[in-house]
Amino acid sequence: MSYIHKKQCRICKGTELTQVLSLGDHPPVDNFLSNIQIKDENRYPLNLYFCAGCSLVQLLDVVDEEELFHGEYAYFSSASKPLVDHFHSYAEDLKNDNMQEGDLIVDIGSNDGVLLQFFTGTHRVLGVEPSSNVADLAREKGIDTVDGFFTTKMAEDIVAKHGKAKVVTANNVFAHIDNIDEIVRAVKILLADDGVFVTESHYLLDLVSKREFDTVYHEHLCYYSVKPLMHFFQRFDMEIADVRRVSTHGGSIRVYARFATSEPIPESVQELLVLEEKEGLHILSGFSSFQTDVDTIREKLVGLVRGFRAEGKLVTAYGAPAKGNTLLNFCGFTPDDILYITDTTPYKIGLLTPGSHIPVVSPDILQSETPDYILLLAWNYRDFIIEKEKALRERGAKFIIPIPTVEII
Ligand code: TMP
């Protein structure tokens, strides 16, 4: 077993930490398996804690990053067209608001180059990516990519070779890092004086208000809201210059941080602080019904799926995202419940989902076969997928939507 249980908050180092959600023991969600790997699976506790000191919601059970992100990684950002479109418009925002042609942009956790591809030709780009199989895809697109985890040493090397960066980004990765102090120290080395450090992370407000419990998994160590992030950047003589809500992954926040100035707290930051306060994100009692609500979703889903199976219906699932594995394992689904899952990611096809061991197959199967019910695990692309699968629905297939409320359409 390779995990540790922390006793301190990642941001304020406080120790008054209270569990607000327990999902049981789960295998790492991106460790898809071949048939012969089933026997070697490890499971680790998946519990969320609230810090009384700074309100950060976080995991304290930290699985060794080698086990989570080593060599082969199953998540390819470019596998979902709506996500590519999102990064395209994100790139346009950065070009218009923060950069000039020729400026250097460094993306930490650059995956297959989904963001940086929109800067090649006009700006200088550098990716940092520890998973070599996805980094190779970025290189094939002509994106210079450094292998490894981002550290102060790496930042010094990058500055020596490329100079300072006008923009440093960390998307859906800033919440993945256990030692965020080290990341910000490294960012400060790399960032130009007038530079901006931009992160996108799943937003706690969306997670709690829409009961997006499946977005909880071992890779996501922090579940950010604005208040703890303000606290965090202050510790490093930095500040939040702007914050925007974006729709990715069920609701995220894009946070723009810069070196501290004497300017007042921006309106966008103040607005979200007020909203978070109102929604109870800054106090423990704000989470009092979270566990019960999540348990209710599980009861409904299990009742529906097992009920349909008892009637002899064919039940499958759509999309094998990381979060889908939290949902499948939390519900205890097996191939007896869900016969197969279709996913567009070539890497995942032919493998089994971690824990639940459901086969992932090519979406081509849906050309010739019409499941009675399809559990939409990639619910964050609901509108896109429902539109794309019009013909399938006309043939009689119904989708089970798990989040934010269980419904059949
Ligand atoms: P994500 O929500 O973490 O981006 O993962 C979405 C997963 O769903 C990814 O494995 C690709 C898959 N997918 C499909 O199979 N079909 C689709 O139409 C879309 C949008 C995603």
GROMACS .gro file of C-alpha atoms and ligand atoms in nm:
model
  430
    1MET     CA    1   0.000   0.000   0.000
    2SER     CA    2   0.145   0.336  -0.093
    3TYR     CA    3  -0.046   0.620   0.070
    4ILE     CA    4  -0.014   0.849   0.368
    5HIS     CA    5  -0.277   1.012   0.588
    6LYS     CA    6  -0.198   1.379   0.643
    7LYS     CA    7  -0.288   1.561   0.962
    8GLN     CA    8  -0.242   1.919   0.841
    9CYS     CA    9  -0.429   2.144   0.602
   10ARG     CA   10  -0.238   2.201   0.276
   11ILE     CA   11  -0.302   2.574   0.280
   12CYS     CA   12  -0.308   2.708   0.637
   13LYS     CA   13  -0.136   2.409   0.808
   14GLY     CA   14  -0.427   2.396   1.058
   15THR     CA   15  -0.515   2.066   1.223
   16GLU     CA   16  -0.887   2.109   1.292
   17LEU     CA   17  -0.999   1.891   1.003
   18THR     CA   18  -1.345   1.730   0.992
   19GLN     CA   19  -1.469   1.466   0.751
   20VAL     CA   20  -1.762   1.592   0.540
   21LEU     CA   21  -1.797   1.305   0.291
   22SER     CA   22  -1.691   0.942   0.291
   23LEU     CA   23  -1.704   0.741  -0.031
   24GLY     CA   24  -1.531   0.425   0.096
   25ASP     CA   25  -1.215   0.263  -0.042
   26HIS     CA   26  -1.142   0.305  -0.414
   27PRO     CA   27  -0.870   0.210  -0.661
   28PRO     CA   28  -0.701   0.502  -0.847
   29VAL     CA   29  -0.955   0.607  -1.111
   30ASP     CA   30  -0.721   0.632  -1.408
   31ASN     CA   31  -0.564   0.291  -1.359
   32PHE     CA   32  -0.759   0.107  -1.627
   33LEU     CA   33  -0.666  -0.261  -1.631
   34SER     CA   34  -0.599  -0.543  -1.868
   35ASN     CA   35  -0.749  -0.881  -1.775
   36ILE     CA   36  -0.426  -0.999  -1.618
   37GLN     CA   37  -0.386  -0.695  -1.390
   38ILE     CA   38  -0.709  -0.745  -1.194
   39LYS     CA   39  -0.550  -0.932  -0.905
   40ASP     CA   40  -0.298  -0.655  -0.825
   41GLU     CA   41  -0.544  -0.375  -0.758
   42ASN     CA   42  -0.498  -0.155  -0.450
   43ARG     CA   43  -0.780   0.042  -0.289
   44TYR     CA   44  -0.739   0.356  -0.081
   45PRO     CA   45  -0.976   0.564   0.139
   46LEU     CA   46  -1.166   0.839  -0.041
   47ASN     CA   47  -1.286   1.088   0.218
   48LEU     CA   48  -1.328   1.466   0.203
   49TYR     CA   49  -1.229   1.691   0.495
   50PHE     CA   50  -1.310   2.053   0.581
   51CYS     CA   51  -1.047   2.275   0.743
   52ALA     CA   52  -1.181   2.503   1.019
   53GLY     CA   53  -0.880   2.733   0.976
   54CYS     CA   54  -0.912   2.839   0.611
   55SER     CA   55  -1.220   2.647   0.480
   56LEU     CA   56  -1.023   2.440   0.232
   57VAL     CA   57  -1.197   2.112   0.145
   58GLN     CA   58  -0.943   1.842   0.070
   59LEU     CA   59  -0.840   1.478   0.076
   60LEU     CA   60  -0.598   1.383   0.350
   61ASP     CA   61  -0.526   1.032   0.224
   62VAL     CA   62  -0.259   1.088  -0.037
   63VAL     CA   63  -0.179   0.807  -0.277
   64ASP     CA   64   0.177   0.796  -0.404
   65GLU     CA   65   0.194   1.007  -0.721
   66GLU     CA   66   0.396   0.741  -0.897
   67GLU     CA   67   0.092   0.514  -0.867
   68LEU     CA   68  -0.143   0.784  -0.998
   69PHE     CA   69   0.051   0.953  -1.277
   70HIS     CA   70   0.341   0.720  -1.354
   71GLY     CA   71   0.448   0.638  -1.714
   72GLU     CA   72   0.115   0.563  -1.878
   73TYR     CA   73  -0.175   0.797  -1.802
   74ALA     CA   74  -0.526   0.731  -1.932
   75TYR     CA   75  -0.653   1.089  -1.950
   76PHE     CA   76  -0.619   1.268  -2.282
   77SER     CA   77  -0.760   1.619  -2.274
   78SER     CA   78  -0.819   1.625  -2.649
   79ALA     CA   79  -1.046   1.316  -2.638
   80SER     CA   80  -1.355   1.532  -2.583
   81LYS     CA   81  -1.437   1.794  -2.845
   82PRO     CA   82  -1.619   2.030  -2.606
   83LEU     CA   83  -1.304   2.042  -2.392
   84VAL     CA   84  -1.086   2.126  -2.692
   85ASP     CA   85  -1.331   2.408  -2.778
   86HIS     CA   86  -1.305   2.531  -2.420
   87PHE     CA   87  -0.925   2.547  -2.435
   88HIS     CA   88  -0.945   2.728  -2.768
   89SER     CA   89  -1.154   3.009  -2.618
   90TYR     CA   90  -0.936   3.009  -2.304
   91ALA     CA   91  -0.631   3.062  -2.528
   92GLU     CA   92  -0.805   3.352  -2.702
   93ASP     CA   93  -0.880   3.511  -2.362
   94LEU     CA   94  -0.513   3.486  -2.260
   95LYS     CA   95  -0.392   3.629  -2.591
   96ASN     CA   96  -0.633   3.922  -2.573
   97ASP     CA   97  -0.599   4.002  -2.203
   98ASN     CA   98  -0.253   3.898  -2.091
   99MET     CA   99  -0.004   3.844  -2.373
  100GLN     CA  100   0.176   3.982  -2.673
  101GLU     CA  101   0.314   3.787  -2.966
  102GLY     CA  102   0.643   3.618  -2.882
  103ASP     CA  103   0.572   3.599  -2.508
  104LEU     CA  104   0.651   3.270  -2.335
  105ILE     CA  105   0.363   3.059  -2.196
  106VAL     CA  106   0.442   2.756  -1.981
  107ASP     CA  107   0.165   2.504  -1.908
  108ILE     CA  108   0.213   2.281  -1.604
  109GLY     CA  109   0.043   1.943  -1.658
  110SER     CA  110   0.021   2.022  -2.029
  111ASN     CA  111  -0.122   1.677  -2.115
  112ASP     CA  112  -0.145   1.630  -2.494
  113GLY     CA  113  -0.092   2.002  -2.561
  114VAL     CA  114  -0.463   2.082  -2.563
  115LEU     CA  115  -0.405   2.446  -2.458
  116LEU     CA  116  -0.058   2.518  -2.597
  117GLN     CA  117  -0.151   2.405  -2.950
  118PHE     CA  118  -0.341   2.733  -2.986
  119PHE     CA  119  -0.025   2.940  -2.923
  120THR     CA  120   0.222   2.773  -3.159
  121GLY     CA  121   0.335   3.002  -3.439
  122THR     CA  122   0.253   3.322  -3.251
  123HIS     CA  123   0.397   3.270  -2.903
  124ARG     CA  124   0.673   3.068  -2.742
  125VAL     CA  125   0.534   2.760  -2.570
  126LEU     CA  126   0.663   2.503  -2.324
  127GLY     CA  127   0.474   2.215  -2.167
  128VAL     CA  128   0.559   2.035  -1.843
  129GLU     CA  129   0.411   1.686  -1.819
  130PRO     CA  130   0.507   1.387  -1.602
  131SER     CA  131   0.315   1.124  -1.801
  132SER     CA  132   0.530   1.037  -2.097
  133ASN     CA  133   0.259   0.880  -2.314
  134VAL     CA  134   0.051   1.200  -2.322
  135ALA     CA  135   0.364   1.422  -2.346
  136ASP     CA  136   0.463   1.231  -2.662
  137LEU     CA  137   0.134   1.329  -2.825
  138ALA     CA  138   0.208   1.696  -2.751
  139ARG     CA  139   0.554   1.664  -2.905
  140GLU     CA  140   0.396   1.515  -3.218
  141LYS     CA  141   0.201   1.842  -3.245
  142GLY     CA  142   0.531   2.034  -3.231
  143ILE     CA  143   0.495   2.141  -2.866
  144ASP     CA  144   0.822   2.142  -2.675
  145THR     CA  145   0.746   1.942  -2.357
  146VAL     CA  146   0.962   1.874  -2.052
  147ASP     CA  147   0.906   1.537  -1.882
  148GLY     CA  148   0.857   1.546  -1.507
  149PHE     CA  149   0.691   1.713  -1.210
  150PHE     CA  150   0.720   2.093  -1.183
  151THR     CA  151   0.968   2.197  -0.908
  152THR     CA  152   1.180   2.501  -0.817
  153LYS     CA  153   1.477   2.327  -0.979
  154MET     CA  154   1.284   2.278  -1.301
  155ALA     CA  155   1.169   2.643  -1.293
  156GLU     CA  156   1.532   2.759  -1.262
  157ASP     CA  157   1.631   2.539  -1.557
  158ILE     CA  158   1.346   2.675  -1.770
  159VAL     CA  159   1.437   3.037  -1.691
  160ALA     CA  160   1.804   2.969  -1.776
  161LYS     CA  161   1.705   2.823  -2.113
  162HIS     CA  162   1.395   3.021  -2.217
  163GLY     CA  163   1.379   3.328  -1.989
  164LYS     CA  164   1.081   3.431  -1.775
  165ALA     CA  165   0.722   3.343  -1.866
  166LYS     CA  166   0.449   3.600  -1.917
  167VAL     CA  167   0.186   3.339  -1.844
  168VAL     CA  168   0.210   3.018  -1.644
  169THR     CA  169  -0.099   2.798  -1.651
  170ALA     CA  170  -0.200   2.492  -1.449
  171ASN     CA  171  -0.535   2.352  -1.554
  172ASN     CA  172  -0.705   2.069  -1.370
  173VAL     CA  173  -0.371   2.002  -1.210
  174PHE     CA  174  -0.333   2.268  -0.940
  175ALA     CA  175  -0.582   2.067  -0.736
  176HIS     CA  176  -0.379   1.750  -0.798
  177ILE     CA  177  -0.063   1.858  -0.623
  178ASP     CA  178   0.005   1.768  -0.262
  179ASN     CA  179   0.283   2.020  -0.202
  180ILE     CA  180   0.126   2.332  -0.353
  181ASP     CA  181   0.374   2.551  -0.163
  182GLU     CA  182   0.653   2.412  -0.381
  183ILE     CA  183   0.453   2.478  -0.698
  184VAL     CA  184   0.397   2.842  -0.611
  185ARG     CA  185   0.761   2.890  -0.513
  186ALA     CA  186   0.852   2.748  -0.853
  187VAL     CA  187   0.593   2.964  -1.032
  188LYS     CA  188   0.741   3.275  -0.865
  189ILE     CA  189   1.083   3.186  -1.006
  190LEU     CA  190   0.943   3.138  -1.355
  191LEU     CA  191   0.696   3.426  -1.376
  192ALA     CA  192   0.787   3.768  -1.521
  193ASP     CA  193   0.722   4.062  -1.284
  194ASP     CA  194   0.412   4.157  -1.481
  195GLY     CA  195   0.320   3.793  -1.547
  196VAL     CA  196   0.012   3.602  -1.446
  197PHE     CA  197  -0.035   3.253  -1.304
  198VAL     CA  198  -0.365   3.110  -1.424
  199THR     CA  199  -0.527   2.797  -1.286
  200GLU     CA  200  -0.850   2.620  -1.364
  201SER     CA  201  -0.987   2.383  -1.104
  202HIS     CA  202  -1.321   2.224  -1.030
  203TYR     CA  203  -1.516   2.469  -0.809
  204LEU     CA  204  -1.632   2.358  -0.467
  205LEU     CA  205  -1.951   2.561  -0.506
  206ASP     CA  206  -2.054   2.352  -0.808
  207LEU     CA  207  -1.941   2.030  -0.642
  208VAL     CA  208  -2.154   2.087  -0.334
  209SER     CA  209  -2.458   2.258  -0.484
  210LYS     CA  210  -2.492   2.001  -0.766
  211ARG     CA  211  -2.377   1.702  -0.557
  212GLU     CA  212  -2.100   1.623  -0.806
  213PHE     CA  213  -1.954   1.369  -0.567
  214ASP     CA  214  -1.801   1.163  -0.846
  215THR     CA  215  -1.548   1.440  -0.915
  216VAL     CA  216  -1.389   1.334  -0.587
  217TYR     CA  217  -1.098   1.098  -0.655
  218HIS     CA  218  -0.744   1.047  -0.535
  219GLU     CA  219  -0.588   1.265  -0.804
  220HIS     CA  220  -0.794   1.563  -0.683
  221LEU     CA  221  -0.642   1.656  -0.350
  222CYS     CA  222  -0.793   2.005  -0.316
  223TYR     CA  223  -1.151   2.119  -0.384
  224TYR     CA  224  -1.100   2.492  -0.413
  225SER     CA  225  -1.315   2.787  -0.331
  226VAL     CA  226  -1.197   3.148  -0.349
  227LYS     CA  227  -1.155   3.210   0.024
  228PRO     CA  228  -0.877   2.955   0.092
  229LEU     CA  229  -0.706   3.046  -0.233
  230MET     CA  230  -0.687   3.413  -0.129
  231HIS     CA  231  -0.533   3.302   0.196
  232PHE     CA  232  -0.290   3.080   0.008
  233PHE     CA  233  -0.163   3.339  -0.239
  234GLN     CA  234  -0.126   3.600   0.039
  235ARG     CA  235   0.119   3.368   0.213
  236PHE     CA  236   0.342   3.394  -0.093
  237ASP     CA  237   0.309   3.772  -0.149
  238MET     CA  238   0.078   3.711  -0.437
  239GLU     CA  239  -0.287   3.800  -0.491
  240ILE     CA  240  -0.586   3.704  -0.700
  241ALA     CA  241  -0.625   3.956  -0.982
  242ASP     CA  242  -0.941   3.804  -1.126
  243VAL     CA  243  -1.159   3.497  -1.102
  244ARG     CA  244  -1.408   3.362  -1.356
  245ARG     CA  245  -1.654   3.075  -1.339
  246VAL     CA  246  -1.627   2.842  -1.638
  247SER     CA  247  -1.843   2.545  -1.728
  248THR     CA  248  -1.581   2.273  -1.765
  249HIS     CA  249  -1.602   1.951  -1.562
  250GLY     CA  250  -1.939   2.042  -1.415
  251GLY     CA  251  -1.830   2.391  -1.306
  252SER     CA  252  -1.480   2.526  -1.250
  253ILE     CA  253  -1.305   2.847  -1.151
  254ARG     CA  254  -1.031   3.012  -1.350
  255VAL     CA  255  -0.813   3.205  -1.106
  256TYR     CA  256  -0.564   3.470  -1.224
  257ALA     CA  257  -0.288   3.530  -0.966
  258ARG     CA  258  -0.008   3.787  -0.980
  259PHE     CA  259   0.260   3.935  -0.756
  260ALA     CA  260   0.099   4.142  -0.476
  261THR     CA  261   0.001   4.502  -0.556
  262SER     CA  262  -0.166   4.776  -0.352
  263GLU     CA  263  -0.487   4.750  -0.555
  264PRO     CA  264  -0.817   4.674  -0.377
  265ILE     CA  265  -0.970   4.326  -0.387
  266PRO     CA  266  -1.121   4.288  -0.736
  267GLU     CA  267  -1.499   4.286  -0.773
  268SER     CA  268  -1.504   3.937  -0.926
  269VAL     CA  269  -1.330   3.803  -0.616
  270GLN     CA  270  -1.558   3.987  -0.376
  271GLU     CA  271  -1.868   3.861  -0.555
  272LEU     CA  272  -1.767   3.498  -0.526
  273LEU     CA  273  -1.665   3.540  -0.163
  274VAL     CA  274  -2.016   3.666  -0.087
  275LEU     CA  275  -2.175   3.381  -0.281
  276GLU     CA  276  -1.961   3.118  -0.108
  277GLU     CA  277  -2.049   3.261   0.231
  278LYS     CA  278  -2.419   3.255   0.144
  279GLU     CA  279  -2.396   2.893   0.027
  280GLY     CA  280  -2.229   2.789   0.353
  281LEU     CA  281  -1.892   2.692   0.207
  282HIS     CA  282  -1.696   2.869   0.480
  283ILE     CA  283  -1.850   2.685   0.775
  284LEU     CA  284  -1.865   2.318   0.867
  285SER     CA  285  -2.244   2.317   0.906
  286GLY     CA  286  -2.274   2.413   0.538
  287PHE     CA  287  -2.186   2.050   0.457
  288SER     CA  288  -2.430   1.886   0.698
  289SER     CA  289  -2.658   1.727   0.436
  290PHE     CA  290  -2.384   1.645   0.183
  291GLN     CA  291  -2.331   1.281   0.277
  292THR     CA  292  -2.705   1.202   0.296
  293ASP     CA  293  -2.771   1.368  -0.040
  294VAL     CA  294  -2.489   1.171  -0.203
  295ASP     CA  295  -2.609   0.845  -0.044
  296THR     CA  296  -2.956   0.917  -0.184
  297ILE     CA  297  -2.815   0.951  -0.537
  298ARG     CA  298  -2.647   0.614  -0.494
  299GLU     CA  299  -2.969   0.449  -0.372
  300LYS     CA  300  -3.162   0.584  -0.668
  301LEU     CA  301  -2.901   0.480  -0.924
  302VAL     CA  302  -2.855   0.133  -0.782
  303GLY     CA  303  -3.233   0.088  -0.759
  304LEU     CA  304  -3.284   0.190  -1.122
  305VAL     CA  305  -2.999  -0.009  -1.273
  306ARG     CA  306  -3.064  -0.329  -1.077
  307GLY     CA  307  -3.439  -0.290  -1.140
  308PHE     CA  308  -3.384  -0.269  -1.517
  309ARG     CA  309  -3.146  -0.565  -1.506
  310ALA     CA  310  -3.407  -0.769  -1.318
  311GLU     CA  311  -3.645  -0.698  -1.607
  312GLY     CA  312  -3.380  -0.832  -1.846
  313LYS     CA  313  -3.295  -0.492  -1.997
  314LEU     CA  314  -2.958  -0.421  -2.155
  315VAL     CA  315  -2.784  -0.151  -1.949
  316THR     CA  316  -2.454   0.006  -2.063
  317ALA     CA  317  -2.267   0.327  -1.983
  318TYR     CA  318  -2.143   0.619  -2.192
  319GLY     CA  319  -1.794   0.762  -2.141
  320ALA     CA  320  -1.533   0.619  -1.907
  321PRO     CA  321  -1.407   0.939  -1.743
  322ALA     CA  322  -1.207   0.923  -1.421
  323LYS     CA  323  -1.511   1.045  -1.227
  324GLY     CA  324  -1.716   0.761  -1.376
  325ASN     CA  325  -1.499   0.520  -1.183
  326THR     CA  326  -1.575   0.694  -0.854
  327LEU     CA  327  -1.944   0.663  -0.934
  328LEU     CA  328  -1.925   0.298  -1.046
  329ASN     CA  329  -1.724   0.192  -0.741
  330PHE     CA  330  -1.935   0.394  -0.497
  331CYS     CA  331  -2.247   0.225  -0.637
  332GLY     CA  332  -2.078  -0.116  -0.638
  333PHE     CA  333  -2.163  -0.175  -1.005
  334THR     CA  334  -2.014  -0.477  -1.183
  335PRO     CA  335  -2.039  -0.616  -1.539
  336ASP     CA  336  -2.360  -0.790  -1.423
  337ASP     CA  337  -2.516  -0.445  -1.387
  338ILE     CA  338  -2.346  -0.263  -1.673
  339LEU     CA  339  -2.244  -0.483  -1.962
  340TYR     CA  340  -1.996  -0.242  -2.121
  341ILE     CA  341  -1.894   0.122  -2.143
  342THR     CA  342  -1.831   0.304  -2.470
  343ASP     CA  343  -1.552   0.563  -2.481
  344THR     CA  344  -1.380   0.750  -2.763
  345THR     CA  345  -1.031   0.732  -2.604
  346PRO     CA  346  -0.829   0.472  -2.801
  347TYR     CA  347  -0.608   0.406  -2.494
  348LYS     CA  348  -0.906   0.296  -2.280
  349ILE     CA  349  -1.072   0.072  -2.541
  350GLY     CA  350  -1.005  -0.295  -2.466
  351LEU     CA  351  -0.929  -0.230  -2.099
  352LEU     CA  352  -1.142  -0.279  -1.786
  353THR     CA  353  -1.249  -0.003  -1.549
  354PRO     CA  354  -1.057  -0.004  -1.218
  355GLY     CA  355  -1.249  -0.166  -0.934
  356SER     CA  356  -1.572  -0.237  -1.123
  357HIS     CA  357  -1.397  -0.429  -1.405
  358ILE     CA  358  -1.644  -0.329  -1.674
  359PRO     CA  359  -1.507  -0.359  -2.030
  360VAL     CA  360  -1.449  -0.035  -2.221
  361VAL     CA  361  -1.537  -0.072  -2.588
  362SER     CA  362  -1.538   0.144  -2.899
  363PRO     CA  363  -1.852   0.357  -2.953
  364ASP     CA  364  -1.884   0.177  -3.291
  365ILE     CA  365  -2.086  -0.091  -3.111
  366LEU     CA  366  -2.372   0.158  -3.081
  367GLN     CA  367  -2.412   0.155  -3.460
  368SER     CA  368  -2.540  -0.203  -3.448
  369GLU     CA  369  -2.667  -0.244  -3.092
  370THR     CA  370  -2.928  -0.039  -2.904
  371PRO     CA  371  -2.900  -0.063  -2.525
  372ASP     CA  372  -3.227  -0.011  -2.336
  373TYR     CA  373  -3.060   0.220  -2.082
  374ILE     CA  374  -2.728   0.403  -2.099
  375LEU     CA  375  -2.580   0.550  -1.782
  376LEU     CA  376  -2.421   0.881  -1.882
  377LEU     CA  377  -2.094   0.886  -1.687
  378ALA     CA  378  -1.964   1.181  -1.893
  379TRP     CA  379  -2.261   1.389  -1.771
  380ASN     CA  380  -2.061   1.711  -1.804
  381TYR     CA  381  -2.100   1.679  -2.183
  382ARG     CA  382  -2.471   1.605  -2.156
  383ASP     CA  383  -2.600   1.855  -2.416
  384PHE     CA  384  -2.328   1.766  -2.666
  385ILE     CA  385  -2.380   1.390  -2.626
  386ILE     CA  386  -2.760   1.399  -2.630
  387GLU     CA  387  -2.744   1.595  -2.955
  388LYS     CA  388  -2.477   1.364  -3.100
  389GLU     CA  389  -2.675   1.050  -3.010
  390LYS     CA  390  -3.009   1.164  -3.147
  391ALA     CA  391  -3.035   0.858  -3.375
  392LEU     CA  392  -2.960   0.621  -3.088
  393ARG     CA  393  -3.239   0.773  -2.882
  394GLU     CA  394  -3.476   0.757  -3.178
  395ARG     CA  395  -3.401   0.384  -3.192
  396GLY     CA  396  -3.530   0.357  -2.835
  397ALA     CA  397  -3.225   0.394  -2.609
  398LYS     CA  398  -3.279   0.601  -2.295
  399PHE     CA  399  -3.009   0.783  -2.102
  400ILE     CA  400  -2.985   0.767  -1.723
  401ILE     CA  401  -2.844   1.100  -1.607
  402PRO     CA  402  -2.681   1.063  -1.263
  403ILE     CA  403  -2.582   1.423  -1.179
  404PRO     CA  404  -2.706   1.672  -1.057
  405THR     CA  405  -3.032   1.477  -1.013
  406VAL     CA  406  -3.104   1.126  -1.124
  407GLU     CA  407  -3.331   1.134  -1.428
  408ILE     CA  408  -3.410   0.929  -1.736
  409ILE     CA  409  -3.435   1.100  -2.073
  410TMP     P1  410  -1.376   1.415  -1.893
  410TMP     O1  411  -1.517   1.445  -1.848
  410TMP     O2  412  -1.284   1.395  -1.777
  410TMP     O3  413  -1.326   1.514  -1.993
  410TMP     O4  414  -1.379   1.272  -1.965
  410TMP     C1  415  -1.475   1.242  -2.064
  410TMP     C2  416  -1.459   1.099  -2.111
  410TMP     O5  417  -1.569   1.067  -2.194
  410TMP     C3  418  -1.334   1.074  -2.194
  410TMP     O6  419  -1.282   0.945  -2.162
  410TMP     C4  420  -1.385   1.076  -2.338
  410TMP     C5  421  -1.527   1.027  -2.323
  410TMP     N1  422  -1.622   1.080  -2.422
  410TMP     C6  423  -1.687   0.990  -2.507
  410TMP     O7  424  -1.665   0.870  -2.503
  410TMP     N2  425  -1.775   1.042  -2.600
  410TMP     C7  426  -1.801   1.176  -2.610
  410TMP     O8  427  -1.880   1.217  -2.695
  410TMP     C8  428  -1.734   1.266  -2.518
  410TMP     C9  429  -1.761   1.413  -2.523
  410TMP    C10  430  -1.647   1.214  -2.426
   0.00000   0.00000   0.00000
